[in-house]
mmCIF file of C-alpha atoms in Angstrom:
data_model
loop_
_atom_site.group_PDB
_atom_site.id
_atom_site.type_symbol
_atom_site.label_atom_id
_atom_site.label_comp_id
_atom_site.label_asym_id
_atom_site.label_seq_id
_atom_site.Cartn_x
_atom_site.Cartn_y
_atom_site.Cartn_z
ATOM 1 C CA UNK A 1 -10.557 -3.362 -36.294
ATOM 2 C CA UNK A 2 -7.382 -2.293 -38.054
ATOM 3 C CA UNK A 3 -6.654 -3.711 -41.491
ATOM 4 C CA UNK A 4 -3.436 -5.623 -42.074
ATOM 5 C CA UNK A 5 -2.308 -2.915 -44.470
ATOM 6 C CA UNK A 6 -2.692 -0.300 -41.739
ATOM 7 C CA UNK A 7 -0.742 -2.448 -39.272
ATOM 8 C CA UNK A 8 2.031 -2.991 -41.826
ATOM 9 C CA UNK A 9 2.381 0.737 -42.493
ATOM 10 C CA UNK A 10 2.480 1.546 -38.779
ATOM 11 C CA UNK A 11 5.100 -1.134 -38.103
ATOM 12 C CA UNK A 12 7.196 -0.053 -41.086
ATOM 13 C CA UNK A 13 7.208 3.597 -40.076
ATOM 14 C CA UNK A 14 7.601 3.046 -36.330
ATOM 15 C CA UNK A 15 11.450 3.149 -36.468
ATOM 16 C CA UNK A 16 11.299 6.515 -38.253
ATOM 17 C CA UNK A 17 8.965 7.881 -35.604
ATOM 18 C CA UNK A 18 11.219 6.463 -32.899
ATOM 19 C CA UNK A 19 14.237 8.200 -34.446
ATOM 20 C CA UNK A 20 12.436 11.544 -34.455
ATOM 21 C CA UNK A 21 10.148 10.769 -31.516
ATOM 22 C CA UNK A 22 11.365 13.390 -29.062
ATOM 23 C CA UNK A 23 11.255 16.167 -31.664
ATOM 24 C CA UNK A 24 7.742 15.114 -32.698
ATOM 25 C CA UNK A 25 6.446 15.039 -29.130
ATOM 26 C CA UNK A 26 8.074 18.372 -28.238
ATOM 27 C CA UNK A 27 6.399 19.883 -31.305
ATOM 28 C CA UNK A 28 3.110 18.192 -30.375
ATOM 29 C CA UNK A 29 2.944 19.554 -26.826
ATOM 30 C CA UNK A 30 3.876 23.087 -27.946
ATOM 31 C CA UNK A 31 1.292 22.983 -30.725
ATOM 32 C CA UNK A 32 -1.478 21.550 -28.545
ATOM 33 C CA UNK A 33 -0.911 23.903 -25.595
ATOM 34 C CA UNK A 34 -0.958 26.917 -27.931
ATOM 35 C CA UNK A 35 -4.328 25.826 -29.310
ATOM 36 C CA UNK A 36 -5.718 24.506 -26.006
ATOM 37 C CA UNK A 37 -4.010 26.191 -23.040
ATOM 38 C CA UNK A 38 -6.726 24.788 -20.770
ATOM 39 C CA UNK A 39 -5.067 21.361 -21.085
ATOM 40 C CA UNK A 40 -2.118 22.627 -19.041
ATOM 41 C CA UNK A 41 -4.406 22.035 -16.066
ATOM 42 C CA UNK A 42 -4.438 18.306 -16.858
ATOM 43 C CA UNK A 43 -0.807 17.664 -17.807
ATOM 44 C CA UNK A 44 2.052 17.640 -15.288
ATOM 45 C CA UNK A 45 3.934 20.828 -16.142
ATOM 46 C CA UNK A 46 6.936 19.937 -13.978
ATOM 47 C CA UNK A 47 7.450 16.830 -16.110
ATOM 48 C CA UNK A 48 6.999 19.033 -19.177
ATOM 49 C CA UNK A 49 9.737 21.386 -18.026
ATOM 50 C CA UNK A 50 12.144 18.508 -17.373
ATOM 51 C CA UNK A 51 11.317 16.788 -20.676
ATOM 52 C CA UNK A 52 10.177 13.599 -18.931
ATOM 53 C CA UNK A 53 6.648 13.604 -20.336
ATOM 54 C CA UNK A 54 7.921 14.113 -23.879
ATOM 55 C CA UNK A 55 10.281 11.162 -23.603
ATOM 56 C CA UNK A 56 7.623 8.933 -22.052
ATOM 57 C CA UNK A 57 5.027 9.675 -24.727
ATOM 58 C CA UNK A 58 7.579 9.085 -27.496
ATOM 59 C CA UNK A 59 8.351 5.657 -25.996
ATOM 60 C CA UNK A 60 4.637 4.955 -25.595
ATOM 61 C CA UNK A 61 3.923 5.661 -29.253
ATOM 62 C CA UNK A 62 6.752 3.385 -30.326
ATOM 63 C CA UNK A 63 5.721 0.627 -27.908
ATOM 64 C CA UNK A 64 2.177 0.680 -29.269
ATOM 65 C CA UNK A 65 3.441 0.478 -32.857
ATOM 66 C CA UNK A 66 5.844 -2.353 -32.039
ATOM 67 C CA UNK A 67 3.013 -4.389 -30.481
ATOM 68 C CA UNK A 68 0.243 -3.508 -32.898
ATOM 69 C CA UNK A 69 -0.080 -7.134 -34.103
ATOM 70 C CA UNK A 70 -0.644 -8.307 -30.546
ATOM 71 C CA UNK A 71 -2.423 -5.534 -28.618
ATOM 72 C CA UNK A 72 -3.229 -8.023 -25.839
ATOM 73 C CA UNK A 73 0.442 -7.826 -24.868
ATOM 74 C CA UNK A 74 -0.174 -4.199 -23.890
ATOM 75 C CA UNK A 75 -3.284 -4.894 -21.827
ATOM 76 C CA UNK A 76 -1.580 -4.452 -18.459
ATOM 77 C CA UNK A 77 0.029 -1.185 -19.557
ATOM 78 C CA UNK A 78 -3.240 0.113 -21.018
ATOM 79 C CA UNK A 79 -5.014 -0.672 -17.735
ATOM 80 C CA UNK A 80 -2.431 1.396 -15.851
ATOM 81 C CA UNK A 81 -2.865 4.280 -18.306
ATOM 82 C CA UNK A 82 -6.666 4.062 -18.054
ATOM 83 C CA UNK A 83 -6.495 4.300 -14.248
ATOM 84 C CA UNK A 84 -4.127 7.280 -14.516
ATOM 85 C CA UNK A 85 -6.392 8.997 -17.070
ATOM 86 C CA UNK A 86 -9.481 8.379 -14.924
ATOM 87 C CA UNK A 87 -7.712 9.908 -11.930
ATOM 88 C CA UNK A 88 -7.004 13.006 -14.047
ATOM 89 C CA UNK A 89 -10.570 13.247 -15.310
ATOM 90 C CA UNK A 90 -9.676 12.605 -18.958
ATOM 91 C CA UNK A 91 -12.815 12.537 -21.131
ATOM 92 C CA UNK A 92 -13.541 10.915 -24.524
ATOM 93 C CA UNK A 93 -13.878 14.292 -26.247
ATOM 94 C CA UNK A 94 -10.251 15.109 -25.412
ATOM 95 C CA UNK A 95 -8.861 12.216 -27.450
ATOM 96 C CA UNK A 96 -9.649 13.798 -30.854
ATOM 97 C CA UNK A 97 -7.896 17.000 -29.726
ATOM 98 C CA UNK A 98 -4.736 15.082 -28.810
ATOM 99 C CA UNK A 99 -4.960 13.036 -32.012
ATOM 100 C CA UNK A 100 -5.307 16.100 -34.206
ATOM 101 C CA UNK A 101 -2.150 17.725 -32.874
ATOM 102 C CA UNK A 102 -0.140 14.508 -32.669
ATOM 103 C CA UNK A 103 -0.821 13.656 -36.320
ATOM 104 C CA UNK A 104 -0.176 17.241 -37.402
ATOM 105 C CA UNK A 105 3.159 17.186 -35.552
ATOM 106 C CA UNK A 106 4.181 13.938 -37.249
ATOM 107 C CA UNK A 107 3.415 15.548 -40.609
ATOM 108 C CA UNK A 108 5.150 18.839 -39.823
ATOM 109 C CA UNK A 109 8.308 17.287 -38.345
ATOM 110 C CA UNK A 110 8.770 14.454 -40.874
ATOM 111 C CA UNK A 111 7.758 16.493 -43.910
ATOM 112 C CA UNK A 112 7.587 14.541 -47.165
ATOM 113 C CA UNK A 113 8.299 11.244 -45.378
ATOM 114 C CA UNK A 114 4.869 11.517 -43.744
ATOM 115 C CA UNK A 115 2.778 10.730 -46.813
ATOM 116 C CA UNK A 116 -1.002 10.841 -46.828
ATOM 117 C CA UNK A 117 -1.007 7.046 -46.614
ATOM 118 C CA UNK A 118 1.265 7.081 -43.559
ATOM 119 C CA UNK A 119 -0.790 9.760 -41.783
ATOM 120 C CA UNK A 120 -4.009 7.897 -42.587
ATOM 121 C CA UNK A 121 -2.610 4.656 -41.120
ATOM 122 C CA UNK A 122 -1.457 6.383 -37.941
ATOM 123 C CA UNK A 123 -4.802 8.169 -37.644
ATOM 124 C CA UNK A 124 -6.584 4.810 -37.713
ATOM 125 C CA UNK A 125 -4.126 3.314 -35.212
ATOM 126 C CA UNK A 126 -4.516 6.268 -32.870
ATOM 127 C CA UNK A 127 -8.292 6.086 -33.145
ATOM 128 C CA UNK A 128 -8.207 2.400 -32.259
ATOM 129 C CA UNK A 129 -6.010 3.044 -29.221
ATOM 130 C CA UNK A 130 -8.182 5.973 -28.126
ATOM 131 C CA UNK A 131 -11.314 3.821 -28.333
ATOM 132 C CA UNK A 132 -9.675 1.108 -26.209
ATOM 133 C CA UNK A 133 -8.654 3.577 -23.511
ATOM 134 C CA UNK A 134 -11.926 5.516 -23.549
ATOM 135 C CA UNK A 135 -13.837 2.264 -23.075
ATOM 136 C CA UNK A 136 -11.676 1.239 -20.117
ATOM 137 C CA UNK A 137 -11.990 4.703 -18.569
ATOM 138 C CA UNK A 138 -15.767 4.763 -18.999
ATOM 139 C CA UNK A 139 -16.011 1.497 -17.052
ATOM 140 C CA UNK A 140 -13.794 2.939 -14.296
ATOM 141 C CA UNK A 141 -15.895 6.109 -14.021
ATOM 142 C CA UNK A 142 -19.072 4.060 -13.800
ATOM 143 C CA UNK A 143 -17.631 1.789 -11.123
ATOM 144 C CA UNK A 144 -16.413 4.782 -9.069
ATOM 145 C CA UNK A 145 -19.812 6.460 -9.125
ATOM 146 C CA UNK A 146 -21.742 3.306 -8.211
ATOM 147 C CA UNK A 147 -19.683 2.323 -5.158
ATOM 148 C CA UNK A 148 -21.024 3.287 -1.716
ATOM 149 C CA UNK A 149 -19.481 6.656 -0.908
ATOM 150 C CA UNK A 150 -18.213 6.951 -4.474
ATOM 151 C CA UNK A 151 -18.367 9.835 -6.917
ATOM 152 C CA UNK A 152 -17.221 10.991 -10.337
ATOM 153 C CA UNK A 153 -15.001 13.945 -11.121
ATOM 154 C CA UNK A 154 -13.765 16.151 -8.285
ATOM 155 C CA UNK A 155 -15.021 16.321 -4.715
ATOM 156 C CA UNK A 156 -14.126 18.868 -2.028
ATOM 157 C CA UNK A 157 -12.308 17.599 1.087
ATOM 158 C CA UNK A 158 -11.233 19.389 4.268
ATOM 159 C CA UNK A 159 -7.810 18.871 5.840
ATOM 160 C CA UNK A 160 -8.504 17.531 9.346
ATOM 161 C CA UNK A 161 -4.926 16.585 10.288
ATOM 162 C CA UNK A 162 -1.474 17.548 9.030
ATOM 163 C CA UNK A 163 1.238 15.352 10.563
ATOM 164 C CA UNK A 164 4.970 15.486 9.737
ATOM 165 C CA UNK A 165 6.305 11.945 9.219
ATOM 166 C CA UNK A 166 9.950 12.879 8.543
ATOM 167 C CA UNK A 167 12.000 15.873 7.424
ATOM 168 C CA UNK A 168 10.545 15.547 3.913
ATOM 169 C CA UNK A 169 7.227 13.648 4.216
ATOM 170 C CA UNK A 170 3.969 14.922 5.720
ATOM 171 C CA UNK A 171 0.648 13.081 6.038
ATOM 172 C CA UNK A 172 -2.732 14.738 5.497
ATOM 173 C CA UNK A 173 -6.016 13.305 6.795
ATOM 174 C CA UNK A 174 -8.854 14.466 4.522
ATOM 175 C CA UNK A 175 -12.624 14.328 5.107
ATOM 176 C CA UNK A 176 -15.389 15.204 2.604
ATOM 177 C CA UNK A 177 -16.654 18.773 2.892
ATOM 178 C CA UNK A 178 -20.206 17.483 2.331
ATOM 179 C CA UNK A 179 -19.978 15.265 5.423
ATOM 180 C CA UNK A 180 -20.809 12.126 3.446
ATOM 181 C CA UNK A 181 -19.010 8.782 3.438
ATOM 182 C CA UNK A 182 -16.052 7.958 1.189
ATOM 183 C CA UNK A 183 -15.603 4.889 -0.969
ATOM 184 C CA UNK A 184 -13.402 2.035 0.148
ATOM 185 C CA UNK A 185 -10.297 1.320 -1.897
ATOM 186 C CA UNK A 186 -7.891 -1.501 -2.561
ATOM 187 C CA UNK A 187 -4.710 -1.451 -0.416
ATOM 188 C CA UNK A 188 -2.138 0.253 -2.646
ATOM 189 C CA UNK A 189 -4.399 2.548 -4.691
ATOM 190 C CA UNK A 190 -4.038 6.327 -4.957
ATOM 191 C CA UNK A 191 -6.141 9.458 -5.168
ATOM 192 C CA UNK A 192 -5.508 12.597 -7.217
ATOM 193 C CA UNK A 193 -5.249 16.031 -5.626
ATOM 194 C CA UNK A 194 -6.111 19.139 -7.681
ATOM 195 C CA UNK A 195 -4.881 22.564 -6.566
ATOM 196 C CA UNK A 196 -4.495 25.954 -8.206
ATOM 197 C CA UNK A 197 -0.772 26.783 -8.506
ATOM 198 C CA UNK A 198 -0.181 30.560 -8.359
ATOM 199 C CA UNK A 199 3.288 30.250 -9.909
ATOM 200 C CA UNK A 200 1.727 28.695 -13.024
ATOM 201 C CA UNK A 201 -1.587 30.497 -12.991
ATOM 202 C CA UNK A 202 -3.596 27.323 -13.412
ATOM 203 C CA UNK A 203 -4.500 24.035 -11.783
ATOM 204 C CA UNK A 204 -2.175 21.065 -11.410
ATOM 205 C CA UNK A 205 -3.019 17.484 -10.486
ATOM 206 C CA UNK A 206 -0.864 14.906 -8.714
ATOM 207 C CA UNK A 207 -1.447 11.323 -7.608
ATOM 208 C CA UNK A 208 -0.672 10.362 -3.998
ATOM 209 C CA UNK A 209 -0.973 6.894 -2.496
ATOM 210 C CA UNK A 210 -3.612 6.312 0.146
ATOM 211 C CA UNK A 211 -1.441 5.507 3.150
ATOM 212 C CA UNK A 212 -3.994 4.082 5.576
ATOM 213 C CA UNK A 213 -6.674 1.395 5.626
ATOM 214 C CA UNK A 214 -10.184 2.190 4.311
ATOM 215 C CA UNK A 215 -12.485 3.484 7.068
ATOM 216 C CA UNK A 216 -15.439 4.983 5.155
ATOM 217 C CA UNK A 217 -14.902 8.447 6.679
ATOM 218 C CA UNK A 218 -11.569 9.856 5.505
ATOM 219 C CA UNK A 219 -8.497 9.349 3.357
ATOM 220 C CA UNK A 220 -4.864 9.794 4.351
ATOM 221 C CA UNK A 221 -2.137 10.730 1.888
ATOM 222 C CA UNK A 222 1.574 11.047 2.690
ATOM 223 C CA UNK A 223 3.388 13.596 0.544
ATOM 224 C CA UNK A 224 7.107 14.019 -0.032
ATOM 225 C CA UNK A 225 8.360 17.543 -0.612
ATOM 226 C CA UNK A 226 9.972 17.437 -4.062
ATOM 227 C CA UNK A 227 12.831 19.932 -4.303
ATOM 228 C CA UNK A 228 13.442 19.390 -8.023
ATOM 229 C CA UNK A 229 16.927 17.954 -7.568
ATOM 230 C CA UNK A 230 19.485 18.886 -10.206
ATOM 231 C CA UNK A 231 16.713 19.862 -12.628
ATOM 232 C CA UNK A 232 15.866 22.785 -10.369
ATOM 233 C CA UNK A 233 12.096 22.426 -10.772
ATOM 234 C CA UNK A 234 10.465 22.069 -7.340
ATOM 235 C CA UNK A 235 7.310 20.060 -6.879
ATOM 236 C CA UNK A 236 4.513 22.522 -7.505
ATOM 237 C CA UNK A 237 1.866 20.660 -5.507
ATOM 238 C CA UNK A 238 4.118 19.119 -2.889
ATOM 239 C CA UNK A 239 5.480 22.571 -2.022
ATOM 240 C CA UNK A 240 1.969 24.002 -1.756
ATOM 241 C CA UNK A 241 0.789 21.147 0.443
ATOM 242 C CA UNK A 242 3.782 21.393 2.774
ATOM 243 C CA UNK A 243 3.982 25.176 2.996
ATOM 244 C CA UNK A 244 0.504 26.607 2.459
ATOM 245 C CA UNK A 245 -2.193 23.949 2.998
ATOM 246 C CA UNK A 246 -3.141 23.624 6.668
ATOM 247 C CA UNK A 247 -5.819 22.099 8.883
ATOM 248 C CA UNK A 248 -9.206 23.495 7.850
ATOM 249 C CA UNK A 249 -8.196 24.200 4.253
ATOM 250 C CA UNK A 250 -10.022 22.690 1.291
ATOM 251 C CA UNK A 251 -8.617 20.542 -1.516
ATOM 252 C CA UNK A 252 -10.261 18.604 -4.325
ATOM 253 C CA UNK A 253 -9.859 14.847 -4.731
ATOM 254 C CA UNK A 254 -10.668 12.310 -7.422
ATOM 255 C CA UNK A 255 -11.976 8.859 -6.423
ATOM 256 C CA UNK A 256 -9.398 6.163 -5.662
ATOM 257 C CA UNK A 257 -7.807 4.524 -8.689
ATOM 258 C CA UNK A 258 -4.777 2.400 -9.459
ATOM 259 C CA UNK A 259 -3.962 -1.069 -10.698
ATOM 260 C CA UNK A 260 -1.280 -1.761 -8.073
ATOM 261 C CA UNK A 261 -2.729 -3.443 -4.987
ATOM 262 C CA UNK A 262 -2.687 -6.671 -3.053
ATOM 263 C CA UNK A 263 -5.401 -9.292 -3.237
ATOM 264 C CA UNK A 264 -7.076 -8.607 0.101
ATOM 265 C CA UNK A 265 -8.714 -12.051 0.101
ATOM 266 C CA UNK A 266 -5.475 -14.011 -0.409
ATOM 267 C CA UNK A 267 -3.611 -15.749 2.422
ATOM 268 C CA UNK A 268 -0.254 -16.359 0.695
ATOM 269 C CA UNK A 269 2.907 -14.449 1.765
ATOM 270 C CA UNK A 270 3.747 -11.013 0.395
ATOM 271 C CA UNK A 271 7.077 -9.196 0.197
ATOM 272 C CA UNK A 272 6.921 -5.392 0.104
ATOM 273 C CA UNK A 273 10.008 -3.612 -1.275
ATOM 274 C CA UNK A 274 10.106 0.179 -1.169
ATOM 275 C CA UNK A 275 12.500 3.060 -1.556
ATOM 276 C CA UNK A 276 11.933 6.529 -0.094
ATOM 277 C CA UNK A 277 8.353 7.763 -0.337
ATOM 278 C CA UNK A 278 7.521 4.529 -2.183
ATOM 279 C CA UNK A 279 6.614 3.093 1.211
ATOM 280 C CA UNK A 280 3.288 5.001 1.285
ATOM 281 C CA UNK A 281 1.159 2.473 -0.656
ATOM 282 C CA UNK A 282 2.958 -0.316 1.205
ATOM 283 C CA UNK A 283 1.655 0.961 4.554
ATOM 284 C CA UNK A 284 -1.923 0.463 3.394
ATOM 285 C CA UNK A 285 -1.036 -2.997 2.039
ATOM 286 C CA UNK A 286 0.697 -3.925 5.293
ATOM 287 C CA UNK A 287 -2.187 -2.853 7.529
ATOM 288 C CA UNK A 288 -4.613 -4.934 5.460
ATOM 289 C CA UNK A 289 -2.305 -7.974 5.370
ATOM 290 C CA UNK A 290 -1.890 -7.948 9.159
ATOM 291 C CA UNK A 291 -5.618 -8.008 9.810
ATOM 292 C CA UNK A 292 -7.243 -11.276 10.867
ATOM 293 C CA UNK A 293 -6.202 -13.753 9.681
ATOM 294 C CA UNK A 294 -2.721 -12.232 9.347
ATOM 295 C CA UNK A 295 -0.523 -13.143 6.387
ATOM 296 C CA UNK A 296 3.209 -13.691 6.362
ATOM 297 C CA UNK A 297 4.724 -10.343 5.356
ATOM 298 C CA UNK A 298 8.295 -9.201 4.760
ATOM 299 C CA UNK A 299 8.828 -5.452 4.415
ATOM 300 C CA UNK A 300 12.119 -4.248 2.880
ATOM 301 C CA UNK A 301 12.691 -0.505 2.885
ATOM 302 C CA UNK A 302 15.544 1.727 1.794
ATOM 303 C CA UNK A 303 16.082 5.345 2.900
ATOM 304 C CA UNK A 304 18.993 7.726 3.196
ATOM 305 C CA UNK A 305 18.783 7.849 6.993
ATOM 306 C CA UNK A 306 16.437 8.245 9.953
ATOM 307 C CA UNK A 307 15.749 11.931 9.229
ATOM 308 C CA UNK A 308 13.910 11.074 6.010
ATOM 309 C CA UNK A 309 12.568 7.653 7.027
ATOM 310 C CA UNK A 310 8.818 8.183 7.360
ATOM 311 C CA UNK A 311 6.643 6.035 9.636
ATOM 312 C CA UNK A 312 9.705 4.276 11.061
ATOM 313 C CA UNK A 313 8.314 3.872 14.573
ATOM 314 C CA UNK A 314 5.014 2.451 13.288
ATOM 315 C CA UNK A 315 6.840 -0.171 11.252
ATOM 316 C CA UNK A 316 9.105 -1.143 14.139
ATOM 317 C CA UNK A 317 6.124 -1.447 16.481
ATOM 318 C CA UNK A 318 4.313 -3.672 13.975
ATOM 319 C CA UNK A 319 7.412 -5.874 13.699
ATOM 320 C CA UNK A 320 7.350 -6.345 17.502
ATOM 321 C CA UNK A 321 3.590 -6.996 17.610
ATOM 322 C CA UNK A 322 3.073 -9.463 14.747
ATOM 323 C CA UNK A 323 5.157 -12.644 14.694
ATOM 324 C CA UNK A 324 4.483 -13.191 10.965
ATOM 325 C CA UNK A 325 5.904 -9.767 10.043
ATOM 326 C CA UNK A 326 9.612 -9.194 9.384
ATOM 327 C CA UNK A 327 11.163 -5.801 8.681
ATOM 328 C CA UNK A 328 14.497 -5.058 6.969
ATOM 329 C CA UNK A 329 15.766 -1.456 6.759
ATOM 330 C CA UNK A 330 18.678 -0.222 4.647
ATOM 331 C CA UNK A 331 20.276 3.229 5.148
ATOM 332 C CA UNK A 332 22.700 4.330 2.444
ATOM 333 C CA UNK A 333 23.707 7.571 4.215
ATOM 334 C CA UNK A 334 23.213 6.887 7.956
ATOM 335 C CA UNK A 335 23.530 9.829 10.320
ATOM 336 C CA UNK A 336 26.168 9.758 13.090
ATOM 337 C CA UNK A 337 23.429 8.902 15.609
ATOM 338 C CA UNK A 338 21.901 6.134 13.444
ATOM 339 C CA UNK A 339 22.938 2.836 15.016
ATOM 340 C CA UNK A 340 23.141 -0.324 12.915
ATOM 341 C CA UNK A 341 21.050 -3.049 14.522
ATOM 342 C CA UNK A 342 18.847 -0.514 16.288
ATOM 343 C CA UNK A 343 17.800 2.105 13.720
ATOM 344 C CA UNK A 344 18.553 0.098 10.583
ATOM 345 C CA UNK A 345 19.614 -3.406 9.637
ATOM 346 C CA UNK A 346 22.075 -2.929 6.772
ATOM 347 C CA UNK A 347 24.179 -0.022 5.493
ATOM 348 C CA UNK A 348 24.066 0.856 1.807
ATOM 349 C CA UNK A 349 21.395 0.596 -0.845
ATOM 350 C CA UNK A 350 18.749 -2.132 -0.704
ATOM 351 C CA UNK A 351 20.494 -5.409 -1.560
ATOM 352 C CA UNK A 352 18.096 -8.347 -1.784
ATOM 353 C CA UNK A 353 21.021 -10.760 -2.029
ATOM 354 C CA UNK A 354 21.834 -10.046 1.641
ATOM 355 C CA UNK A 355 18.374 -11.092 2.804
ATOM 356 C CA UNK A 356 17.411 -13.623 0.144
ATOM 357 C CA UNK A 357 16.856 -16.406 2.677
ATOM 358 C CA UNK A 358 14.140 -14.268 4.289
ATOM 359 C CA UNK A 359 12.372 -13.087 1.131
ATOM 360 C CA UNK A 360 12.318 -16.254 -0.982
ATOM 361 C CA UNK A 361 9.004 -17.601 0.278
ATOM 362 C CA UNK A 362 6.774 -20.237 -1.294
ATOM 363 C CA UNK A 363 3.882 -18.748 -3.340
ATOM 364 C CA UNK A 364 4.824 -15.201 -2.333
ATOM 365 C CA UNK A 365 3.971 -12.118 -4.370
ATOM 366 C CA UNK A 366 6.448 -9.230 -4.537
ATOM 367 C CA UNK A 367 5.421 -5.563 -4.621
ATOM 368 C CA UNK A 368 7.914 -2.804 -5.498
ATOM 369 C CA UNK A 369 7.466 0.961 -5.261
ATOM 370 C CA UNK A 370 10.019 3.757 -5.368
ATOM 371 C CA UNK A 371 12.121 5.712 -7.857
ATOM 372 C CA UNK A 372 12.250 4.123 -11.298
ATOM 373 C CA UNK A 373 15.981 3.151 -11.118
ATOM 374 C CA UNK A 374 15.319 1.546 -7.724
ATOM 375 C CA UNK A 375 12.399 -0.483 -9.067
ATOM 376 C CA UNK A 376 14.312 -1.662 -12.127
ATOM 377 C CA UNK A 377 17.173 -2.825 -9.909
ATOM 378 C CA UNK A 378 14.900 -4.743 -7.499
ATOM 379 C CA UNK A 379 12.814 -6.185 -10.348
ATOM 380 C CA UNK A 380 15.902 -7.525 -12.117
ATOM 381 C CA UNK A 381 17.331 -8.904 -8.885
ATOM 382 C CA UNK A 382 14.122 -10.781 -8.116
ATOM 383 C CA UNK A 383 14.260 -12.366 -11.574
ATOM 384 C CA UNK A 384 17.877 -13.383 -10.919
ATOM 385 C CA UNK A 385 16.781 -14.973 -7.648
ATOM 386 C CA UNK A 386 14.291 -17.111 -9.541
ATOM 387 C CA UNK A 387 11.047 -15.191 -8.950
ATOM 388 C CA UNK A 388 8.713 -15.369 -11.938
ATOM 389 C CA UNK A 389 7.615 -12.166 -13.676
ATOM 390 C CA UNK A 390 3.990 -12.986 -12.881
ATOM 391 C CA UNK A 391 4.682 -12.642 -9.141
ATOM 392 C CA UNK A 392 6.420 -9.253 -9.399
ATOM 393 C CA UNK A 393 4.180 -6.171 -9.208
ATOM 394 C CA UNK A 394 5.247 -2.540 -9.278
ATOM 395 C CA UNK A 395 3.897 0.998 -9.369
ATOM 396 C CA UNK A 396 5.261 3.834 -11.485
ATOM 397 C CA UNK A 397 4.261 7.365 -10.495
ATOM 398 C CA UNK A 398 5.031 9.963 -13.135
ATOM 399 C CA UNK A 399 5.159 9.751 -16.916
ATOM 400 C CA UNK A 400 7.329 6.669 -17.451
ATOM 401 C CA UNK A 401 4.513 4.172 -18.039
ATOM 402 C CA UNK A 402 6.507 2.370 -20.722
ATOM 403 C CA UNK A 403 9.621 2.094 -18.570
ATOM 404 C CA UNK A 404 12.478 0.478 -20.405
#
């Protein structure tokens, strides 16, 4: 346990670290990758190039320091991080490596302000955090290996189907190369895909939601081609999967992980709110919720238009088949042949105010997935509509685990 003196030093110096946080984390990553280039195969280098991972880690360090008196308040966030780390194959022996370079970067960037006492306090705090995460991850690894069809580490899978879902999203059906069964998963969880990226000269790992129900034989992922946007950095793995990985090819997968899923045993209503490729975990949730006995489900989805709206026909068919399922579609850039009332329900971005009478259900839980700005907007709107924080659940893919 941390002493009160250590906590006081960490809290007192947290604002200084926050002020210089980005510089410290930039220095840290450069220093660590120079000493341990093999870790580039674990970290998302596209996020590195755009500066997103640096910003996220700086916020994470500050958030931990700000809550050091009440670490229980970070439990939910630490669980998310532990699942992410387990999906990347992070091991206990890697924590001291990260700690060494993080503490050295604090010292080298802050100079005289980083006294021996300050560095000692942060070393103890980091060690405490590392022990918490390593313990959570160890339990996750053990659980993954013990489940029927489960495994630890990486397992080879063969692409059995490659199906375009829209102009930008393609689904891949994957079966184990060893012919064995695969572990079940909770509706909403993800798997990690590891591929060698020729442009980088090393492996990269990405998480993709499992977009179908568990069947014991295969997994399906649905991948959006990331073009890099204004940053100009295309998605290394998404480009490979779309352009070069075909039926019969081999990829490596981690077991299913993730702390964002529905309670499959519950019977209360659920409201699924997604933007873009954020619908992929929702499809798995929806299929489970509509099984016997079916639950009341409202699915709200936002897309630019029909060209990029994946799995549209499946959703519309489900809405016709199940009387307890309602579907609301928003298109913010409808095509000339997209007809309101037929192809979509409302023009513009997702606006929960327009459909509040349909989504404000007794005892309902609300699940949000999509770009971070989209999720913040929907989260805040649900609070304004009177939904308690405890009933709002969301998934963040990427580095922004301490989203502001």
